[in-house]
Amino acid sequence: MAGKSEPIATPQIAVHPRAGQIQLLLLAVAAVAALLAPQFLYPIFLMKLLAFALFASAFNLLLGYTGLLSFGHAAFFGGAAYFTAHAVKVWGWSPEAGLALGVVGAAGLGLVMGAIAIRRQGIYFAMITLALSQMFFFFCLQARFTHGEDGIQSVPRGHLFGLIDLNEVMNMYYFVLAVFVIGLVIIWRFVNSPFGMILKSIRENEQRAISLGYSVARYKLAAFVMSAALAGLAGGLKALIFQFATLTDVAWQMSGEVILMTLLGGIGTLAGPVFGAGLVVSLQNFLATSDFPVTIITGVVFMVCVLLFRRGLIGEFFASKMGRRLGFRSGS
């Protein structure tokens, strides 16, 4: 009919008949690599990478799957670090109890901040989260239990369940690895549940989700609290790994760092934030003793990724012909 254009057909790429087996093989290789990595790399570096990978994955749950950009996630990460460090050092709690307190405290902060922030959208939401995070930063600066600029130092790692000595580096590494895996499984299950499907629909078209009868505000708040709790889990781990909690953990730069990690790896994918965190932490670690300014190098890498890999490094791979043939998709 004159005046109408025919829709452009999107080429369909057949999925490899053994795509599922290949994905399981890659997962097995990653698991073996994680178990053997301390034999070849510094365990403290690996633990830092795992903690920040969990932090980035928690942030991606909000940005990648719900479409909410938060500039305040440092409050949950650093707040949980303070809660865990204080409980373990001052109150003498076990490490698992200290971590639990950090998660609960971060979830509580997420509930309060989220209830205020979700009333707005877009840049207004982002600015509100930044403002609330800065308020919490100044609270940590003034509060007595945080010790101000000195932070909480010499945090004991203790014994896990009263049996396993976490002062042994390898014991601590495998504990961090186990917590990281549990966190990723929780995120994967959350994303691939009916609840996660609703979050994706809100991200794609919020007005349509409202027209279908969903209480969008409640779903956003639930995603915000879940993301905050998992970010708190990462923050508590960080406090036990390095045995201190400082204002750096709650500063706005930490929020910017986790955004960078997520965007570099690829939002809306499970593996993307992990890869992005690995890239950023590796750059920070290996350039720390060189004459190259780490922030400039990281900025250049980010510019290249934005210009050449709009979906992030892992996101572009998943969207490529090879990635689609192997059956990778959002949430993988």
Coordinates of N, CA, C and O in Angstrom, one line a residue, residues 153-280:
Q153 N 39.7 0.6 62.9 CA 40.9 -0.1 62.4 C 41.1 -1.4 63.3 O 40.5 -1.6 64.3
S154 N 42.0 -2.2 62.8 CA 42.4 -3.5 63.5 C 41.1 -4.3 63.8 O 40.9 -4.8 64.9
V155 N 40.3 -4.5 62.8 CA 39.1 -5.3 63.0 C 39.5 -6.8 62.9 O 40.1 -7.3 62.0
P156 N 39.1 -7.5 64.0 CA 39.5 -9.0 64.0 C 38.6 -9.8 63.0 O 37.4 -9.5 63.0
R157 N 39.2 -10.7 62.4 CA 38.4 -11.6 61.5 C 37.6 -12.7 62.3 O 36.6 -13.1 61.9
G158 N 38.2 -13.1 63.3 CA 37.6 -14.1 64.2 C 37.5 -15.5 63.6 O 38.3 -15.8 62.6
H159 N 36.7 -16.3 64.1 CA 36.5 -17.7 63.7 C 35.1 -17.9 63.1 O 34.1 -17.5 63.8
L160 N 35.0 -18.4 61.9 CA 33.7 -18.6 61.3 C 33.0 -19.8 62.0 O 33.5 -20.9 62.1
F161 N 31.8 -19.5 62.5 CA 31.0 -20.5 63.2 C 31.7 -21.0 64.4 O 31.5 -22.1 64.9
G162 N 32.7 -20.3 64.9 CA 33.5 -20.7 66.0 C 34.5 -21.8 65.7 O 35.2 -22.3 66.6
L163 N 34.7 -22.2 64.4 CA 35.5 -23.3 64.1 C 36.7 -22.9 63.1 O 37.8 -23.4 63.4
I164 N 36.4 -22.2 62.1 CA 37.3 -21.9 61.1 C 38.0 -20.6 61.3 O 37.4 -19.5 61.4
D165 N 39.3 -20.6 61.4 CA 40.1 -19.4 61.7 C 40.2 -18.6 60.4 O 40.9 -19.0 59.5
L166 N 39.6 -17.4 60.4 CA 39.6 -16.6 59.2 C 40.9 -15.7 59.1 O 41.1 -15.0 58.1
N167 N 41.8 -15.8 60.1 CA 43.0 -15.1 60.0 C 44.0 -15.9 59.1 O 45.0 -15.3 58.6
E168 N 43.7 -17.1 58.8 CA 44.4 -17.9 57.8 C 43.9 -17.4 56.4 O 42.7 -17.4 56.1
V169 N 44.8 -16.9 55.6 CA 44.5 -16.2 54.4 C 43.6 -17.1 53.4 O 42.7 -16.7 52.9
M170 N 44.0 -18.4 53.3 CA 43.3 -19.3 52.4 C 41.9 -19.5 52.9 O 40.9 -19.6 52.1
N171 N 41.7 -19.7 54.2 CA 40.4 -19.8 54.8 C 39.5 -18.6 54.5 O 38.3 -18.7 54.1
M172 N 40.1 -17.4 54.7 CA 39.4 -16.2 54.4 C 39.0 -16.1 52.9 O 37.9 -15.7 52.6
Y173 N 39.9 -16.5 52.0 CA 39.7 -16.4 50.6 C 38.5 -17.3 50.2 O 37.5 -16.8 49.5
Y174 N 38.5 -18.5 50.7 CA 37.4 -19.4 50.3 C 36.0 -19.0 51.0 O 35.0 -19.3 50.4
F175 N 36.1 -18.4 52.1 CA 34.9 -17.8 52.7 C 34.3 -16.7 51.9 O 33.1 -16.7 51.6
V176 N 35.2 -15.8 51.4 CA 34.8 -14.7 50.6 C 34.2 -15.2 49.2 O 33.2 -14.8 48.7
L177 N 34.9 -16.2 48.7 CA 34.4 -16.8 47.4 C 33.1 -17.4 47.6 O 32.2 -17.3 46.7
A178 N 32.8 -18.1 48.7 CA 31.5 -18.8 49.0 C 30.4 -17.7 49.1 O 29.3 -17.8 48.5
V179 N 30.7 -16.6 49.8 CA 29.7 -15.5 50.0 C 29.5 -14.9 48.6 O 28.3 -14.6 48.3
F180 N 30.5 -14.7 47.8 CA 30.3 -14.1 46.5 C 29.4 -15.0 45.6 O 28.5 -14.5 45.0
V181 N 29.6 -16.3 45.6 CA 28.8 -17.2 44.8 C 27.4 -17.2 45.3 O 26.4 -17.2 44.5
I182 N 27.2 -17.2 46.6 CA 25.8 -17.2 47.2 C 25.1 -15.9 46.7 O 24.0 -15.9 46.4
G183 N 25.9 -14.8 46.8 CA 25.3 -13.5 46.4 C 24.9 -13.5 44.9 O 23.8 -13.0 44.5
L184 N 25.7 -14.1 44.0 CA 25.4 -14.1 42.6 C 24.2 -15.0 42.4 O 23.3 -14.8 41.5
V185 N 24.1 -16.2 43.1 CA 23.0 -17.1 42.9 C 21.7 -16.4 43.4 O 20.6 -16.5 42.7
I186 N 21.7 -15.6 44.4 CA 20.5 -14.8 44.9 C 20.1 -13.9 43.8 O 18.9 -13.8 43.5
I187 N 21.1 -13.1 43.2 CA 20.7 -12.2 42.2 C 20.2 -12.9 40.9 O 19.2 -12.5 40.4
W188 N 20.8 -14.0 40.5 CA 20.3 -14.8 39.4 C 18.9 -15.3 39.6 O 18.0 -15.1 38.7
R189 N 18.6 -15.8 40.8 CA 17.3 -16.3 41.1 C 16.3 -15.1 41.1 O 15.1 -15.3 40.7
F190 N 16.7 -14.0 41.7 CA 15.8 -12.9 41.8 C 15.4 -12.3 40.4 O 14.3 -12.0 40.1
V191 N 16.4 -12.3 39.5 CA 16.2 -11.7 38.2 C 15.4 -12.6 37.3 O 14.5 -12.2 36.5
N192 N 15.5 -13.9 37.5 CA 14.8 -14.9 36.7 C 13.5 -15.4 37.3 O 12.9 -16.3 36.8
S193 N 13.1 -14.7 38.3 CA 11.8 -15.0 38.9 C 10.7 -14.2 38.3 O 11.0 -13.2 37.6
P194 N 9.4 -14.5 38.5 CA 8.3 -13.6 38.0 C 8.5 -12.2 38.5 O 8.2 -11.2 37.8
F195 N 9.0 -12.0 39.8 CA 9.3 -10.7 40.3 C 10.3 -9.9 39.4 O 10.1 -8.8 39.1
G196 N 11.3 -10.7 39.0 CA 12.3 -10.1 38.1 C 11.8 -9.7 36.8 O 12.2 -8.7 36.2
M197 N 10.9 -10.5 36.3 CA 10.3 -10.2 35.0 C 9.5 -8.9 35.1 O 9.5 -8.1 34.1
I198 N 8.8 -8.7 36.2 CA 8.1 -7.4 36.4 C 9.0 -6.2 36.4 O 8.7 -5.2 35.9
L199 N 10.2 -6.4 37.1 CA 11.1 -5.3 37.1 C 11.6 -5.0 35.7 O 11.8 -3.8 35.4
K200 N 11.8 -6.0 34.9 CA 12.3 -5.7 33.5 C 11.2 -5.0 32.8 O 11.5 -4.1 31.9
S201 N 9.9 -5.3 33.0 CA 8.9 -4.6 32.3 C 8.8 -3.2 32.8 O 8.5 -2.3 32.0
I202 N 9.1 -2.9 34.0 CA 9.1 -1.5 34.5 C 10.2 -0.8 33.9 O 10.1 0.4 33.5
R203 N 11.4 -1.4 33.7 CA 12.5 -0.8 33.0 C 12.2 -0.4 31.6 O 12.5 0.6 31.1
E204 N 11.5 -1.3 30.9 CA 11.2 -1.1 29.5 C 10.1 -0.1 29.3 O 10.2 0.7 28.4
N205 N 9.0 -0.2 30.0 CA 7.9 0.7 29.8 C 7.1 0.8 31.1 O 6.2 -0.1 31.4
E206 N 7.4 1.8 31.9 CA 6.8 1.9 33.3 C 5.3 2.1 33.2 O 4.5 1.6 34.0
Q207 N 4.9 2.9 32.2 CA 3.5 3.3 32.1 C 2.7 2.0 31.7 O 1.5 1.9 32.2
R208 N 3.2 1.2 30.9 CA 2.5 0.0 30.6 C 2.4 -0.9 31.8 O 1.3 -1.6 32.0
A209 N 3.4 -1.0 32.6 CA 3.4 -1.8 33.8 C 2.3 -1.3 34.7 O 1.5 -2.1 35.4
I210 N 2.2 0.0 34.8 CA 1.1 0.6 35.7 C -0.3 0.3 35.1 O -1.2 0.0 35.9
S211 N -0.4 0.3 33.8 CA -1.7 0.1 33.2 C -2.1 -1.4 33.4 O -3.3 -1.7 33.3
L212 N -1.1 -2.3 33.6 CA -1.4 -3.7 33.8 C -1.8 -4.0 35.3 O -2.1 -5.1 35.6
G213 N -1.8 -2.9 36.1 CA -2.2 -3.1 37.5 C -1.1 -3.3 38.5 O -1.4 -3.6 39.7
Y214 N 0.2 -3.2 38.1 CA 1.2 -3.5 39.0 C 1.5 -2.2 39.9 O 1.5 -1.1 39.3
S215 N 1.8 -2.4 41.1 CA 2.2 -1.3 42.0 C 3.7 -1.0 41.8 O 4.5 -1.6 42.5
V216 N 4.0 -0.2 40.8 CA 5.3 0.1 40.4 C 6.2 0.6 41.6 O 7.4 0.1 41.7
A217 N 5.7 1.4 42.4 CA 6.4 2.0 43.5 C 6.9 0.9 44.4 O 8.1 0.9 44.9
R218 N 6.1 -0.1 44.7 CA 6.4 -1.1 45.6 C 7.5 -2.0 45.0 O 8.5 -2.4 45.7
Y219 N 7.4 -2.3 43.7 CA 8.4 -3.1 43.1 C 9.8 -2.4 43.1 O 10.8 -3.0 43.3
K220 N 9.7 -1.1 42.8 CA 11.0 -0.3 42.8 C 11.6 -0.3 44.2 O 12.8 -0.5 44.3
L221 N 10.8 -0.1 45.2 CA 11.3 -0.1 46.5 C 11.9 -1.5 46.9 O 13.0 -1.5 47.6
A222 N 11.2 -2.5 46.6 CA 11.8 -3.9 46.9 C 13.1 -4.1 46.2 O 14.0 -4.7 46.8
A223 N 13.2 -3.7 44.9 CA 14.5 -3.8 44.2 C 15.6 -3.0 44.8 O 16.7 -3.4 44.9
F224 N 15.2 -1.8 45.3 CA 16.2 -0.9 45.9 C 16.7 -1.5 47.2 O 17.9 -1.5 47.5
V225 N 15.8 -2.1 48.0 CA 16.2 -2.7 49.3 C 17.1 -3.9 49.1 O 18.1 -4.1 49.7
M226 N 16.7 -4.7 48.1 CA 17.5 -5.9 47.8 C 18.9 -5.5 47.3 O 19.9 -6.1 47.7
S227 N 19.0 -4.5 46.4 CA 20.2 -4.1 45.9 C 21.1 -3.5 47.1 O 22.3 -3.8 47.2
A228 N 20.5 -2.7 48.0 CA 21.2 -2.2 49.1 C 21.7 -3.3 50.0 O 22.8 -3.2 50.5
A229 N 20.9 -4.3 50.3 CA 21.3 -5.4 51.2 C 22.5 -6.1 50.6 O 23.4 -6.4 51.4
L230 N 22.5 -6.4 49.3 CA 23.6 -7.1 48.7 C 24.9 -6.2 48.6 O 26.0 -6.7 48.8
A231 N 24.7 -4.9 48.4 CA 25.8 -4.0 48.5 C 26.4 -4.0 49.9 O 27.6 -3.9 50.1
G232 N 25.5 -4.1 50.9 CA 25.9 -4.2 52.3 C 26.7 -5.4 52.6 O 27.7 -5.4 53.3
L233 N 26.3 -6.5 52.0 CA 27.1 -7.8 52.1 C 28.5 -7.6 51.6 O 29.4 -8.1 52.2
A234 N 28.6 -7.0 50.4 CA 29.9 -6.7 49.9 C 30.7 -5.8 50.8 O 32.0 -6.0 51.0
G235 N 30.1 -4.7 51.3 CA 30.8 -3.8 52.2 C 31.3 -4.5 53.5 O 32.4 -4.2 54.0
G236 N 30.5 -5.4 54.1 CA 30.9 -6.1 55.3 C 32.0 -7.0 55.0 O 33.0 -7.1 55.8
L237 N 32.0 -7.7 53.8 CA 33.2 -8.5 53.4 C 34.4 -7.7 53.3 O 35.5 -8.1 53.8
K238 N 34.3 -6.5 52.7 CA 35.5 -5.6 52.5 C 36.1 -5.2 53.9 O 37.3 -5.2 54.1
A239 N 35.2 -5.0 54.9 CA 35.7 -4.6 56.2 C 36.5 -5.8 56.8 O 37.5 -5.5 57.5
L240 N 36.0 -7.0 56.6 CA 36.7 -8.2 57.2 C 38.0 -8.5 56.4 O 39.0 -8.9 57.0
I241 N 38.0 -8.2 55.1 CA 39.2 -8.5 54.3 C 40.3 -7.6 54.7 O 41.4 -8.1 55.0
F242 N 40.1 -6.3 54.7 CA 41.2 -5.4 55.0 C 41.2 -5.0 56.4 O 42.2 -4.3 56.9
Q243 N 40.3 -5.4 57.2 CA 40.3 -5.2 58.7 C 40.2 -3.8 59.1 O 40.8 -3.4 60.1
F244 N 39.5 -3.0 58.3 CA 39.2 -1.6 58.7 C 38.0 -1.1 57.8 O 37.7 -1.6 56.8
A245 N 37.4 0.0 58.4 CA 36.3 0.7 57.6 C 36.6 2.2 57.8 O 36.8 2.7 58.9
T246 N 36.6 2.9 56.7 CA 36.9 4.3 56.7 C 35.9 5.1 55.9 O 35.0 4.6 55.3
L247 N 36.1 6.4 55.9 CA 35.2 7.3 55.2 C 35.3 7.1 53.7 O 34.3 7.5 53.0
T248 N 36.4 6.6 53.2 CA 36.5 6.3 51.8 C 35.3 5.4 51.3 O 34.9 5.5 50.2
D249 N 34.9 4.5 52.2 CA 33.9 3.5 51.8 C 32.5 4.2 51.6 O 31.6 3.6 50.9
V250 N 32.3 5.3 52.2 CA 31.0 6.0 52.1 C 31.0 7.3 51.3 O 30.1 8.0 51.1
A251 N 32.2 7.6 50.7 CA 32.4 8.8 49.9 C 31.7 8.6 48.5 O 31.5 7.5 48.0
W252 N 31.3 9.8 47.9 CA 30.6 9.7 46.7 C 31.5 9.1 45.6 O 30.9 8.5 44.6
Q253 N 32.8 9.1 45.7 CA 33.7 8.5 44.7 C 33.4 7.0 44.6 O 33.6 6.4 43.5
M254 N 33.1 6.4 45.7 CA 32.8 5.0 45.7 C 31.6 4.6 44.9 O 31.5 3.6 44.2
S255 N 30.6 5.5 45.0 CA 29.4 5.3 44.1 C 29.7 5.5 42.6 O 29.3 4.7 41.8
G256 N 30.6 6.4 42.3 CA 31.0 6.6 40.9 C 31.8 5.4 40.5 O 31.7 5.0 39.3
E257 N 32.6 4.8 41.3 CA 33.4 3.7 41.0 C 32.6 2.5 40.6 O 32.9 1.8 39.6
V258 N 31.5 2.2 41.4 CA 30.7 1.0 41.1 C 29.9 1.3 39.8 O 29.6 0.3 39.1
I259 N 29.5 2.5 39.5 CA 28.9 2.8 38.3 C 29.8 2.5 37.1 O 29.4 1.9 36.1
L260 N 31.0 2.9 37.2 CA 32.1 2.7 36.2 C 32.2 1.2 36.0 O 32.3 0.7 34.8
M261 N 32.4 0.4 37.0 CA 32.5 -1.0 36.9 C 31.4 -1.6 36.1 O 31.6 -2.5 35.2
T262 N 30.2 -1.2 36.5 CA 29.0 -1.8 35.9 C 28.9 -1.5 34.4 O 28.6 -2.3 33.6
L263 N 29.1 -0.2 34.1 CA 29.0 0.2 32.7 C 30.1 -0.4 31.8 O 29.9 -0.7 30.6
L264 N 31.3 -0.6 32.4 CA 32.4 -1.2 31.6 C 32.1 -2.6 31.2 O 32.3 -3.1 30.1
G265 N 31.5 -3.4 32.2 CA 31.2 -4.8 31.9 C 30.0 -5.0 31.1 O 29.9 -5.8 30.2
G266 N 29.0 -4.2 31.4 CA 27.7 -4.3 30.7 C 26.5 -4.5 31.6 O 26.5 -5.4 32.3
I267 N 25.6 -3.5 31.6 CA 24.5 -3.5 32.4 C 23.5 -4.5 31.9 O 23.4 -4.8 30.7
G268 N 22.7 -5.1 32.8 CA 21.6 -6.0 32.4 C 22.2 -7.4 32.2 O 21.5 -8.3 31.6
T269 N 23.4 -7.7 32.5 CA 24.0 -9.0 32.4 C 24.6 -9.4 33.8 O 25.0 -8.6 34.6
L270 N 24.6 -10.7 34.1 CA 25.1 -11.2 35.4 C 26.6 -11.1 35.4 O 27.3 -10.8 36.4
A271 N 27.3 -11.5 34.2 CA 28.7 -11.5 34.2 C 29.4 -10.2 34.0 O 30.5 -10.0 34.3
G272 N 28.6 -9.2 33.4 CA 29.2 -7.9 33.0 C 29.8 -7.2 34.2 O 31.0 -6.8 34.2
P273 N 29.0 -6.9 35.3 CA 29.6 -6.2 36.5 C 30.8 -7.0 37.1 O 31.7 -6.3 37.6
V274 N 30.8 -8.3 37.1 CA 31.9 -9.0 37.6 C 33.2 -8.8 36.8 O 34.3 -8.5 37.3
F275 N 33.0 -8.8 35.4 CA 34.1 -8.5 34.6 C 34.6 -7.0 34.7 O 35.8 -6.8 34.8
G276 N 33.6 -6.1 34.8 CA 34.0 -4.7 34.9 C 34.7 -4.4 36.2 O 35.7 -3.7 36.3
A277 N 34.3 -5.1 37.3 CA 35.0 -4.9 38.6 C 36.4 -5.5 38.5 O 37.3 -4.9 39.1
G278 N 36.5 -6.6 37.9 CA 37.8 -7.2 37.7 C 38.8 -6.3 36.9 O 40.0 -6.2 37.3
L279 N 38.2 -5.7 35.9 CA 39.1 -4.8 35.1 C 39.5 -3.6 35.9 O 40.7 -3.2 35.9
V280 N 38.6 -2.9 36.6 CA 38.9 -1.7 37.4 C 39.9 -2.0 38.5 O 40.9 -1.3 38.7

